[in-house]
Each structure stands twice: as structure tokens, then as C-alpha cells.
Coordinates of C-alpha atoms (C1' of nucleotides) in Angstrom, one line a residue:
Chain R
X1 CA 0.0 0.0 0.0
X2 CA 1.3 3.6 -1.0
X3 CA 2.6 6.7 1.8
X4 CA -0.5 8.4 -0.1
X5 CA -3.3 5.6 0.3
X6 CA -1.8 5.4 4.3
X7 CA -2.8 8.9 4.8
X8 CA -6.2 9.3 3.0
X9 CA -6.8 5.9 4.9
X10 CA -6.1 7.5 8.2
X11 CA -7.6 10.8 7.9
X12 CA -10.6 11.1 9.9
X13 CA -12.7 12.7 6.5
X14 CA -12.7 9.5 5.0
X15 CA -14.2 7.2 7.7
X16 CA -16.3 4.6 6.0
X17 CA -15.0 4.9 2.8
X18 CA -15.4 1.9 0.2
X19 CA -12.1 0.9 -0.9
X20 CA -13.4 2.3 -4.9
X21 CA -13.2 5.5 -3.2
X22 CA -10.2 5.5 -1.6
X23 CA -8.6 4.3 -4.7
X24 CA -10.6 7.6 -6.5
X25 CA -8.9 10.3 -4.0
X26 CA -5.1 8.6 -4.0
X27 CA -5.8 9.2 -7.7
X28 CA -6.6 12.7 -7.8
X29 CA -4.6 13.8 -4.5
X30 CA -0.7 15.1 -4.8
X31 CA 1.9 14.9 -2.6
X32 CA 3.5 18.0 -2.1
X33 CA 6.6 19.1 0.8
X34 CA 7.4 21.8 2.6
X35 CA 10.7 23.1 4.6
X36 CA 10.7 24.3 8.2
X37 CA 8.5 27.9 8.0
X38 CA 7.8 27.8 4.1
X39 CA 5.1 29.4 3.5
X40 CA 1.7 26.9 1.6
X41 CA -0.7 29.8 1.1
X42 CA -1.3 33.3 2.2
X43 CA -4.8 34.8 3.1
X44 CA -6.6 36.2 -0.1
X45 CA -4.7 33.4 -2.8
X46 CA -7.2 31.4 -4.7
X47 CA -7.4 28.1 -3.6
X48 CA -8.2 25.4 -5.8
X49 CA -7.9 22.5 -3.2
X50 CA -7.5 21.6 0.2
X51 CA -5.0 19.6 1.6
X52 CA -4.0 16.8 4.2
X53 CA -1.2 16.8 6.6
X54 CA 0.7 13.4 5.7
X55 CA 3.6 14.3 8.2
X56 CA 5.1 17.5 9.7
X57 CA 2.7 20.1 11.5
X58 CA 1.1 23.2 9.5
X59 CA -0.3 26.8 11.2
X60 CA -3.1 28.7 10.4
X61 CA -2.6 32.3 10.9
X62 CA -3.8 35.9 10.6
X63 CA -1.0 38.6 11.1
X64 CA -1.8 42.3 11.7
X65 CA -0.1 45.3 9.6
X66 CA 2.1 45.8 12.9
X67 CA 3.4 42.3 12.5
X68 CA 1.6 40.4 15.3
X69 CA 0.6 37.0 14.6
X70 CA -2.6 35.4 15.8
X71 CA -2.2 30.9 15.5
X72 CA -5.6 29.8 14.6
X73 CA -4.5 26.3 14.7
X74 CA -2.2 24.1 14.4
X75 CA -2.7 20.6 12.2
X76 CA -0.7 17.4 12.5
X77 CA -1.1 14.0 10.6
X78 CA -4.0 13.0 8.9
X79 CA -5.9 16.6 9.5
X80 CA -7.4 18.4 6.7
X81 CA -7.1 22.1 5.9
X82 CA -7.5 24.8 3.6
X83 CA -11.3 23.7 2.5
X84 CA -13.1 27.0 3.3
X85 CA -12.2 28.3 -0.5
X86 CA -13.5 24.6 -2.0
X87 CA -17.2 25.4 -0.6
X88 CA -17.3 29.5 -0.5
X89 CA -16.0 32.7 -1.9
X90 CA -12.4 31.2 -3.5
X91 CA -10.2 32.8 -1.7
X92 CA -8.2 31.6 1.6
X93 CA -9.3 33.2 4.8
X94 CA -5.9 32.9 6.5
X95 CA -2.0 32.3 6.1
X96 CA -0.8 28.2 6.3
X97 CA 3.2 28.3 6.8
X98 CA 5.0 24.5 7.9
X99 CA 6.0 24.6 11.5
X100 CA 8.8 21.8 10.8
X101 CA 9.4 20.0 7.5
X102 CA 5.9 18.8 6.5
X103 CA 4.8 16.8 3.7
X104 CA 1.1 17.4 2.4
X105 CA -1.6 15.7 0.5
X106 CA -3.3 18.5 -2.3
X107 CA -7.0 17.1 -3.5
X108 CA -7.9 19.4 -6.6
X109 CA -11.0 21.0 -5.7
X110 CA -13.0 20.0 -8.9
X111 CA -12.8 16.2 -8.6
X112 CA -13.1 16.2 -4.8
X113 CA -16.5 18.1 -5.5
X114 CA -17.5 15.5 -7.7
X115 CA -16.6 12.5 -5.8
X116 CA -19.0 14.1 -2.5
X117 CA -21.9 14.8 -5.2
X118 CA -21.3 10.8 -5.5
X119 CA -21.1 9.5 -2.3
X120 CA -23.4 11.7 0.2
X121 CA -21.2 9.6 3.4
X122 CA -18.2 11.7 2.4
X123 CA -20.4 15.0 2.2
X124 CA -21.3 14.1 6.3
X125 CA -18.0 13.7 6.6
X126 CA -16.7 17.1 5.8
X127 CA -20.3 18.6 7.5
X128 CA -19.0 17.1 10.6
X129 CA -15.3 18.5 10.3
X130 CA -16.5 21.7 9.1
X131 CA -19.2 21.4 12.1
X132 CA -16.1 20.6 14.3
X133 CA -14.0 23.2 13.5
X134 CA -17.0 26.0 14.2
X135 CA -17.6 24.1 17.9
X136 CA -13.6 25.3 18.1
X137 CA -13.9 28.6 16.8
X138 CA -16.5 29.6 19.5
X139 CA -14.2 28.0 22.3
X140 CA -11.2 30.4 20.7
X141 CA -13.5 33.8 20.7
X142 CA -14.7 32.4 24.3
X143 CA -10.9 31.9 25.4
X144 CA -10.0 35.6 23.9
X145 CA -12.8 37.8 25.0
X146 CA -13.7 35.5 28.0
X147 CA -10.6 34.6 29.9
X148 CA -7.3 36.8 31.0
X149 CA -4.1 35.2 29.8
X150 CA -4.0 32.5 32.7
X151 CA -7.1 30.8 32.2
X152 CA -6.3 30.6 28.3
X153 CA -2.9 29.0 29.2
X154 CA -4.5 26.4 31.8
X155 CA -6.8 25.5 29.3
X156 CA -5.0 25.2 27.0
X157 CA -2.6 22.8 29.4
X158 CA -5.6 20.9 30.4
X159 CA -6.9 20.0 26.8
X160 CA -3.0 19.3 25.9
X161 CA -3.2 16.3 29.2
X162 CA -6.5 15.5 28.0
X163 CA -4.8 14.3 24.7
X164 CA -2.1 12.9 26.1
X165 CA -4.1 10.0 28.2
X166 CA -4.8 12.7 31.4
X167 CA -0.9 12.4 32.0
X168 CA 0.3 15.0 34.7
X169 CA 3.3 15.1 32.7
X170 CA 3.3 16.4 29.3
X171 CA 5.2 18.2 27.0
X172 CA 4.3 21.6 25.0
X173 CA 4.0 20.7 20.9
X174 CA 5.4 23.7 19.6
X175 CA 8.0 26.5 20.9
X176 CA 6.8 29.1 23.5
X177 CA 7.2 31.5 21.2
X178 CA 4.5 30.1 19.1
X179 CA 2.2 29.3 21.8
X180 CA 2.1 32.3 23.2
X181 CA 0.7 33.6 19.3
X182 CA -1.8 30.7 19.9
X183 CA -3.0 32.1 23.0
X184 CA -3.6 35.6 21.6
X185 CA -0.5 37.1 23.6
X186 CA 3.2 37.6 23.2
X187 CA 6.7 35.8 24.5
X188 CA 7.7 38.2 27.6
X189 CA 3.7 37.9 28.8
X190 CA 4.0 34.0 28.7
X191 CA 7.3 33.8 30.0
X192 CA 5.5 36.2 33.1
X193 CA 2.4 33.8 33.8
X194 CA 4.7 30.2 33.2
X195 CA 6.8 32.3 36.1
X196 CA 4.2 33.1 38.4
X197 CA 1.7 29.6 37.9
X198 CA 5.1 28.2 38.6
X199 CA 6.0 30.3 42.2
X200 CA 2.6 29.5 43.1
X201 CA 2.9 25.7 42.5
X202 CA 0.5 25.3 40.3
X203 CA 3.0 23.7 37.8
X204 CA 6.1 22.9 37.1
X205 CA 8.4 24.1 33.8
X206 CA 11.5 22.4 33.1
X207 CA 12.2 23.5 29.3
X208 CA 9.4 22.4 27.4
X209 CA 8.3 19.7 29.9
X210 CA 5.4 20.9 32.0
X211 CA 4.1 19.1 35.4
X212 CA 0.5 19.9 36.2
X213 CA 1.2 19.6 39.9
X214 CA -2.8 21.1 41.1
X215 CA -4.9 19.8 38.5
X216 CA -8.2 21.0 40.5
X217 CA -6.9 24.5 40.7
X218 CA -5.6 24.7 37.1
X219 CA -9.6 24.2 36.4
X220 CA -11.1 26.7 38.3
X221 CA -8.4 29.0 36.7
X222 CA -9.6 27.1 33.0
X223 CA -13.1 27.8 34.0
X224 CA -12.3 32.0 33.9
X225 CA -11.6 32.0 37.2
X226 CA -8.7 34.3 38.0
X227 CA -4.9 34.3 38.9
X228 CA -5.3 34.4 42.8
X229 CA -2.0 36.5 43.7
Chain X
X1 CA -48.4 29.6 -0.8
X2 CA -47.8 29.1 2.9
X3 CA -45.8 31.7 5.2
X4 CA -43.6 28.4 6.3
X5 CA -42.7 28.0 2.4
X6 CA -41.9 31.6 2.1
X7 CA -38.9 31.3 4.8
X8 CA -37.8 28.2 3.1
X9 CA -37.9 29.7 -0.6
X10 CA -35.7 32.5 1.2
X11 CA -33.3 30.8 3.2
X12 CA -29.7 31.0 1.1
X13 CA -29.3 27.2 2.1
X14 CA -32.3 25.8 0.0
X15 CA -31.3 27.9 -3.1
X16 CA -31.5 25.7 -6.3
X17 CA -33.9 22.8 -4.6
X18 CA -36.4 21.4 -6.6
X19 CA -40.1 22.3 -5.6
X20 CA -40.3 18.7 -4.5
X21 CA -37.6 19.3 -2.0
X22 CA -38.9 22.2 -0.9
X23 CA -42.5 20.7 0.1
X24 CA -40.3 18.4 2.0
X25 CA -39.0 20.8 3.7
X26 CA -42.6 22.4 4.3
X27 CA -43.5 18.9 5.6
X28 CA -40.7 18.2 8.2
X29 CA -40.2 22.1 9.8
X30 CA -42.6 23.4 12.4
X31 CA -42.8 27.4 13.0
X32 CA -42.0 28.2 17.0
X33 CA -42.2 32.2 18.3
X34 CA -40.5 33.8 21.0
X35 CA -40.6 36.7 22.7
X36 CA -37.9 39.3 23.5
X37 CA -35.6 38.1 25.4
X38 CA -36.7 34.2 25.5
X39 CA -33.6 31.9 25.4
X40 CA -33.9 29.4 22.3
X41 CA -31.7 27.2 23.7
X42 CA -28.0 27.1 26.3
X43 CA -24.6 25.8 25.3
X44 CA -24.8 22.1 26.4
X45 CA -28.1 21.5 25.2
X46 CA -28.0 18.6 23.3
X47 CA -29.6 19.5 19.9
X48 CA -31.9 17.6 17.5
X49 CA -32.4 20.2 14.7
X50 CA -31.9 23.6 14.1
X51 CA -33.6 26.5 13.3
X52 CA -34.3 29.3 10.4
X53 CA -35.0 32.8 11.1
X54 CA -38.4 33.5 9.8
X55 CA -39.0 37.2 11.5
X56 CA -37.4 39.2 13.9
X57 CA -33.8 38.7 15.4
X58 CA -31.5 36.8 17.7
X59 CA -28.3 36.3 18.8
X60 CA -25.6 33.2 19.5
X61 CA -23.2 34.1 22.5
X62 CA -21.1 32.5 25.0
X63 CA -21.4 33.7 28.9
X64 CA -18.3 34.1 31.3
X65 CA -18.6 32.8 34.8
X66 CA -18.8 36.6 35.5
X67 CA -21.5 37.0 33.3
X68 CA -19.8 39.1 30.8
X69 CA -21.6 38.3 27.2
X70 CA -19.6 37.8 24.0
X71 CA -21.9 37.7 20.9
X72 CA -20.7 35.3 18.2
X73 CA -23.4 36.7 15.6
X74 CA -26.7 37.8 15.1
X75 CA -29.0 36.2 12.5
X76 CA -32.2 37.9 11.2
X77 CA -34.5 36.9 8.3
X78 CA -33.7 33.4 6.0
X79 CA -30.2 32.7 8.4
X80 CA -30.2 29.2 9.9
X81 CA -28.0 28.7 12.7
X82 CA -27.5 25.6 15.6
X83 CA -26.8 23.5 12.8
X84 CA -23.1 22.4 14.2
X85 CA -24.9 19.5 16.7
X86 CA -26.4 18.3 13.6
X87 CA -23.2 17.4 12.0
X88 CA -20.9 17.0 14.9
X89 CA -21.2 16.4 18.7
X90 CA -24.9 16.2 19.7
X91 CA -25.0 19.9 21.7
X92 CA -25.1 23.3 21.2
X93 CA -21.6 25.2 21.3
X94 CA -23.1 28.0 22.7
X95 CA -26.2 29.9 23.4
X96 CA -29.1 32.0 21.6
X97 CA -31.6 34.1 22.3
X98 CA -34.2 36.2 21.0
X99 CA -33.1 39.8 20.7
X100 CA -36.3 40.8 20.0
X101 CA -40.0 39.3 19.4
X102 CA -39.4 36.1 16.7
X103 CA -40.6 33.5 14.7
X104 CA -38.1 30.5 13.7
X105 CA -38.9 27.4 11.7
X106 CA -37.5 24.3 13.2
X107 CA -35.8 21.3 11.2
X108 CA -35.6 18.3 12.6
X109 CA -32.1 16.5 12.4
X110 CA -32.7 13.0 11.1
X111 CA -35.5 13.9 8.6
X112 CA -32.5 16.6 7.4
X113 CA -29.5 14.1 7.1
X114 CA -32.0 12.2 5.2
X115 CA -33.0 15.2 2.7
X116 CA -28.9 15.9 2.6
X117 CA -28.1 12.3 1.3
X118 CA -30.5 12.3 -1.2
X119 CA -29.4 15.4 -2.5
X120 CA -25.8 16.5 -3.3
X121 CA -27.0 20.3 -3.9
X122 CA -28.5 20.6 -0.5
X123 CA -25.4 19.4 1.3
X124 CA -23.2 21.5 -0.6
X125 CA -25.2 24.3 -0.2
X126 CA -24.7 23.7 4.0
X127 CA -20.9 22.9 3.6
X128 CA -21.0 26.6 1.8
X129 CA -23.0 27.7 4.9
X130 CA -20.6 26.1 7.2
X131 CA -17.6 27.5 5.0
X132 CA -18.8 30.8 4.8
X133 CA -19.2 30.9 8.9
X134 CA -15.3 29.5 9.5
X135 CA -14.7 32.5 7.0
X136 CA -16.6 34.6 9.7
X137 CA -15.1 33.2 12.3
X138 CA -11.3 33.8 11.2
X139 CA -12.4 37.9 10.8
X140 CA -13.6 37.6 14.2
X141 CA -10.5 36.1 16.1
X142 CA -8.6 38.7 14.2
X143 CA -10.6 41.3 15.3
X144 CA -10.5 40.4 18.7
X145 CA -6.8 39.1 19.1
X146 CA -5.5 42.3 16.4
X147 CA -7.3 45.2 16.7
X148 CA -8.2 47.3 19.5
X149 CA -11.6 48.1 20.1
X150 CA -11.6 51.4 17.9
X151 CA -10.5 49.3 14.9
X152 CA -12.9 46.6 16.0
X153 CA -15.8 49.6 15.5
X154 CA -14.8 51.0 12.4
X155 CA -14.6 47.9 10.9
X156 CA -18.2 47.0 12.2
X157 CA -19.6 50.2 10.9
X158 CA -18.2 50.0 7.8
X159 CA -19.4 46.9 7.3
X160 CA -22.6 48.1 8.2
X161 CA -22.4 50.8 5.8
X162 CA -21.7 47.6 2.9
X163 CA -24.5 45.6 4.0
X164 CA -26.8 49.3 3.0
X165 CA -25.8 50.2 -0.4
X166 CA -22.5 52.2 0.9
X167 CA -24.8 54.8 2.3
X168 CA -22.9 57.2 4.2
X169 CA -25.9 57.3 6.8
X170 CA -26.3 54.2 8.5
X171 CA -28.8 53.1 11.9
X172 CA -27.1 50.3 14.1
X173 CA -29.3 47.7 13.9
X174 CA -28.8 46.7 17.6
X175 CA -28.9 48.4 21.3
X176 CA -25.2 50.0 21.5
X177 CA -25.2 47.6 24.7
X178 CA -25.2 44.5 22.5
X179 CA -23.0 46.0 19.9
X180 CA -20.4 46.4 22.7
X181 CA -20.8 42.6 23.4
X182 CA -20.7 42.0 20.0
X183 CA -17.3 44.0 19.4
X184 CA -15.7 42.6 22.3
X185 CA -16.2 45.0 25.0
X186 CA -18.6 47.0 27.4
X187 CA -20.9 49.7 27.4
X188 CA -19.0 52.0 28.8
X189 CA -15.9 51.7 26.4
X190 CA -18.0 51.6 23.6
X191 CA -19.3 54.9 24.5
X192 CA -16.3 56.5 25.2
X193 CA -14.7 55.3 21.7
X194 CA -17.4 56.6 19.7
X195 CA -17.7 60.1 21.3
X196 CA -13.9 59.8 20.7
X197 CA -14.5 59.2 17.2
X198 CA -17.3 62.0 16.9
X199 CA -14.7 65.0 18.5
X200 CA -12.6 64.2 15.9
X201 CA -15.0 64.4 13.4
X202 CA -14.7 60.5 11.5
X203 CA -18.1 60.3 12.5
X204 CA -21.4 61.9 13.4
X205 CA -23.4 60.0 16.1
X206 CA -27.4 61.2 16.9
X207 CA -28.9 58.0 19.2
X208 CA -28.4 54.7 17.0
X209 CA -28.3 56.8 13.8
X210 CA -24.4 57.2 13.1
X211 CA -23.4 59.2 9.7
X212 CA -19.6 58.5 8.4
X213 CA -17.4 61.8 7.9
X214 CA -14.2 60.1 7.1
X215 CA -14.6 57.0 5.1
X216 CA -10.9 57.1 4.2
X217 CA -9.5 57.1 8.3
X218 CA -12.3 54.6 9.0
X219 CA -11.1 52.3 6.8
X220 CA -6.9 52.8 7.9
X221 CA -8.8 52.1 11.3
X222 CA -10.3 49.4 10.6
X223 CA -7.1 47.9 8.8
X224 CA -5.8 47.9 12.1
X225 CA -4.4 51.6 12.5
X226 CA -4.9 52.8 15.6
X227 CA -6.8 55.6 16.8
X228 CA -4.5 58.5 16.4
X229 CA -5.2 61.3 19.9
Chain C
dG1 C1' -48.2 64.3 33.9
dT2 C1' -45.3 61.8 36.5
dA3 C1' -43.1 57.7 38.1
dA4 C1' -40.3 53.9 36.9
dT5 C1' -37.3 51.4 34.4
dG6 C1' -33.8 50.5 31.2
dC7 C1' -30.2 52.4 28.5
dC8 C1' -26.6 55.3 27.8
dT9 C1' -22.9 58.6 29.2
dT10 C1' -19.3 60.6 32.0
dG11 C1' -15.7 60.7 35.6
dA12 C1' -12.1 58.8 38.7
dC13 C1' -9.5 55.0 39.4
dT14 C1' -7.3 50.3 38.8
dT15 C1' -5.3 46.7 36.3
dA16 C1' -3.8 43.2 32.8
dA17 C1' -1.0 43.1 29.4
dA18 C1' 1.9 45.4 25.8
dT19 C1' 6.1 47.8 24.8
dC20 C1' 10.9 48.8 25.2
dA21 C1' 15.3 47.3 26.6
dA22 C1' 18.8 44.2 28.4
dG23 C1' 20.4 40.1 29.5
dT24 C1' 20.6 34.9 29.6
dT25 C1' 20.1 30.3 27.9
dC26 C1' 19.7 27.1 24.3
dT27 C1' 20.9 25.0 20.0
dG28 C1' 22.7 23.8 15.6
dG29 C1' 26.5 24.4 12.4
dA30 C1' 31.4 25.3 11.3
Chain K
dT1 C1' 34.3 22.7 21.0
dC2 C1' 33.1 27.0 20.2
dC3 C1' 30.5 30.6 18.0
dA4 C1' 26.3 32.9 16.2
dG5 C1' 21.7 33.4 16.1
dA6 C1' 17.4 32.2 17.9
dA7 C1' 14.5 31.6 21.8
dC8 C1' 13.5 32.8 26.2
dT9 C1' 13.5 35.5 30.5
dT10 C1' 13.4 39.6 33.4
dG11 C1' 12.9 44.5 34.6
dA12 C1' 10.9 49.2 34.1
dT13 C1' 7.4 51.6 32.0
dT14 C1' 3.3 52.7 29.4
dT15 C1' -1.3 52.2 27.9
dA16 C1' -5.9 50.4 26.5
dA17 C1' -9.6 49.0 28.6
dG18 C1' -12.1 47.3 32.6
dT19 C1' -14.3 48.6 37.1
dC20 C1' -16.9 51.3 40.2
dA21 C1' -20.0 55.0 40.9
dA22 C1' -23.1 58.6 39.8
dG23 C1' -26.1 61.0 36.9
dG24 C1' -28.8 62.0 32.6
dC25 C1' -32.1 60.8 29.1
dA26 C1' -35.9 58.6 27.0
dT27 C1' -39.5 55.5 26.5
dT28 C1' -43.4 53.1 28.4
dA29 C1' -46.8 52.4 32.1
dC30 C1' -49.9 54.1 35.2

DNA sequence: GTAATGCCTTGACTTAAATCAAGTTCTGGA
DNA sequence: TCCAGAACTTGATTTAAGTCAAGGCATTAC
């Protein structure tokens, strides 16, 4: 079996395929790879596709005029992105850059619309990933207008344990740098709150190894609950 | 012709459906009214259809523990919404409400998925719908996360101004209250920024009618320039 | 006509987080 | 192994916006 027909095979989109089908999209897909920070599209290009992280780890990301980035997400193996432009109004509604060496999956827009006029399990599919994806958008606007810097960061620590079995010991994904872009703030403010959540022993920071040493109180702080100084 | 076939010839998401379909749709929906104020339904709700906008207004928003509101959007007229449990994850993301005395048509979920399947148009008209809400979405993190509050306005008044024929006078459509939650903010800053905004002669504000002076500096504000004293 | 209520505005003050500016630590390549 | 650049941290300061409090205005109800 191909690298490509491993991917499309894993990808969540095409649960419950038919094997006909899955030979259809490693037809029409392309693989395509991308250096450390190369840039796959910026906001405003047409897209004519939508693609599939085979390997690697993409971001999605709006940047304001003064040069301040905003992550939207970030995608690892077997995720889709990019499809907003196959379904409505062309044109990409953010920036996709690779995080580290990535290699991506490209299905042509055209043929992918035909195969889901075909096969209306593939058309739920996408309804529920699109679905998904607005279920995350409302928790991001929650997180940013809702919550002070803290309680976006214990959130955000919490759903990283939560993926990682519920393990009190896990280990941040991508640079500080870039989380702190993820969290709608900037280095020196994260750096500040890793500091004090540490002092108060809430956690513990060794590098990018992070011990959640007060689960309970990590919630309440999820939950919007404030920074107790 | 019925008043419930009306909505549905109207709604964007049943554009090019056979008049078959669209009885169908007549069939399945029921028409439910709510007065001002009355919830339509809290985050965690699980959710077995959603609604169309048949008359009147109403709002999707997320609470903090606090209480503080953040409006996500507000639908009037032929908008569905509360579709994302539909497609993905049984409940609600997040709450509505009636802003103000309403009529909604309700679609139940499974007789939907079963309308979608049979017909490749209808679910590519909702993965459009869903697109064209991510697309929403993206504007709104950025706005949040990017802009500060005065740039947050002028962009919301001059999309205002787009949605009525680039007229120069515009009426806010909604209590400056809710357009603070709605911008990311409170009452108070809200009314601070705009008498701001009128001393310096960008705009002209009498009650909710607000005329635009200086299309040119809205629109550097809006981009994200700040609000020069 | 007046009371009552909700909505909006204004002022004084506080605060979370950004900015500006140095350092320090880490890391990958020569 | 050492160097250079990147990533991160820390400190001093500024600032946008939130909080608290009071008062004005307007619409509806009586």
C-alpha cells in the first residue's frame, strides 16, 4: 500500500469509505513538501484544493499590519485544511506556513466536489469536520474575549493532558514562542504567567516539559476564574 | 403559498432545490415564536435540529462565569443557525436568544441528514453555509486578538455601511449595549470610543443613527491603525 | 403628567497586558 | 568545541480598557 493511500486511509474525512473511493482520491490527491516555516498559502490566494497533513505540522494564521501574529491552529497528521475556499468565496481566509518540514496531501478541488456529489457519506463527513471546526472557533472567541491570559494557558494545558491520556506530565508541541501567538498574547507575557503559575505551584516548567502539579486548581483557573495573587 | 414555504424559498441554504424538496421541507419544519428576550436554547443542550430565522432577530453568544456576554453573531431573516450539533457532537456550542419578538422554523435532524443524502446540492449548499461561517469566524479572532476596540468599530460600521448600499448614513441595527458585546467589549468603552471618534469628526453619532465623515480614516482604522489622539 | 425602568454617558481609578530594553540560555552548524 | 543566532526571560514603564460609581435621558406604564 502507497505513503498516499496510508494517509487518505487514516484521515478522519474518510471514515467509512469503500475501498473504490479511496482508490478515486489517492488518484486525484498530490503529494507535495514543505521546509521548516515555508510558507503553503497566504490569506486572499485562490485556492483550488484543500490539503491533508501526511507528516510535519502546519499553522493557520492571521497577522496584523504591525506584524503580530494570531495561530488559529495548528494541524498534524492525517488533518485536513484549507477547504473554506472549495465550498465558498475562493479565496483563503488565512495564512498556512509549515512549522517543521511537512509533507502534504493536495485534492484538486474539482474532482473532490465530484466524488461528494457521488457519495453523500463523504459529504457528512466534511459537514462534521467543518461542524467541528466551528464548535472550536466559539471555544477560541470564548478563550480571547472571556478569559485573562491565565485561564487561556490552563486551558490550553488541560486540553494538551487531555490528549495525552490525562498524564500530569506532558510536554508543550510547539516552541513558547509560538504558543504564546496561539494564545492571543506575546513571549515576555507568557514567559511572566509560566513564572508566576510556577511560584505558586500550580506547575512545574523544566524546558518544554510541564508538570501539572494542582490539577483542581488549574480548572477553576480554566473555568475563567482568575490568577489568585 | 404558505408563510412556512416563504422562509424556506428564502433561506440561502435551499437555493436551487427542486419544488419537490422544498414541500419536504414544508413537511418536516414546524414554526415556533419567541418573545424578546426568551432563550432558544443554552450551550450544552443537546440538539436535534436547528432553526431558520423567519421574522425578527436573535443572537448566539457565550457567557463568562462573571457574566460578561460575547456575541458570536446575530442572524435575522432566512439565516439558519444551531446546525453544528447536527453534523458534529450532539450539543449546542453555545447559546441563543431572541433579541427581540421572533418566529423561527425548526428542522428536525434526522428527517434533514436524510433530505442531505438524497441530494448532493443541499449538502453542498450547508458545507458553503458552514464554510462561509469559518470564514466569519477567522475575521472575528482577528478582530479580537488584532485590533483594538476602535478598529474593532470601524470595521463593524463599515461593514454596516456595505451591507446598505454604501450609504454614508447608517442606523445600528442593535442596542449600543449589545454592539459592545458584540465588538468585544462594554458599554461604557464603547461609548467612550465613539464620542472619541465623533470629536474628531470620522463620525457623526445622533442615538443609533451614526453618519460616516471620514470614510478614508475609518477604513486605515479598521485595517488595524490605531486611533490616532 | 409623573413615576419607573432600562439604556446610555461621564468621571475617577485600577489593572492586565503590551512595549521597550537588556540580558541569559539554548541549539545547531562550522 | 566554540560561535552565532534564535529563543526565552526579566525588569521598568506605558497604555488600553475594565471597574466602580453617579447621573442624565428617554420610552413606556400608570
Amino acid at each position: 500500500m502507497s505513503r498516499k493511500r496510508d494517509i487518505i486511509a487514516l484521515s478522519p474525512i474518510f471514515g467509512g469509505l469503500a475501498e473504490a473511493q479511496l482508490d478515486q482520491l489517492e488518484q486525484i490527491s498530490q503529494e507535495i513538501s514543505f521546509g521548516r516555516n515555508a510558507p503553503i498559502f497566504w490569506e486572499g490566494d485562490e485556492g483550488n484544493g484543500f490539503y491533508i497533513v501526511a507528516s510535519g505540522k502546519i499553522k493557520i494564521f492571521k497577522l496584523s499590519p504591525e506584524g503580530k501574529e494570531q495561530i488559529l491552529h495548528i494541524y498534524g497528521p492525517g488533518q485536513p485544511f484549507g477547504e473554506v475556499p472549495v465550498f465558498a468565496g475562493q479565496h483563503f481566509p488565512a495564512n498556512a506556513q509549515a512549522v517543521e518540514k511537512s509533507s502534504l496531501l493536495f485534492i484538486p478541488r474539482q474532482a473532490f466536489i465530484d466524488l461528494i456529489t457521488a457519495h453523500p457519506s463523504l459529504a457528512l463527513n466534511m459537514l462534521a469536520m467543518l461542524s467541528t471546526r466551528l464548535r472550536q472557533f466559539t471555544v477560541q472567541v470564548e478563550n480571547l474575549s472571556l478569559k485573562e491570559v491565565p485561564g487561556r494557558l490552563a486551558s490550553y494545558l488541560i486540553y494538551l493532558s487531555e490528549e495525552q491520556n490525562n498524564s500530569d506530565t506532558l510536554r508543550l508541541p510547539i516552541s513558547k514562542g509560538q504558543l504564546a501567538s496561539l494564545l492571543g498574547t506575546i513571549p515576555e507575557t507568557l514567559s511572566r504567567i509560566l513564572g508566576k503559575m510556577s511560584a505558586q505551584g500550580l506547575i512545574t516548567v523544566q524546558g518544554a516539559d510541564i508538570y501539572l502539579n494542582d490539577r483542581y486548581e488549574l480548572e477553576e483557573l480554566a473555568g475563567s476564574g482568575r490568577l489568585v495573587e
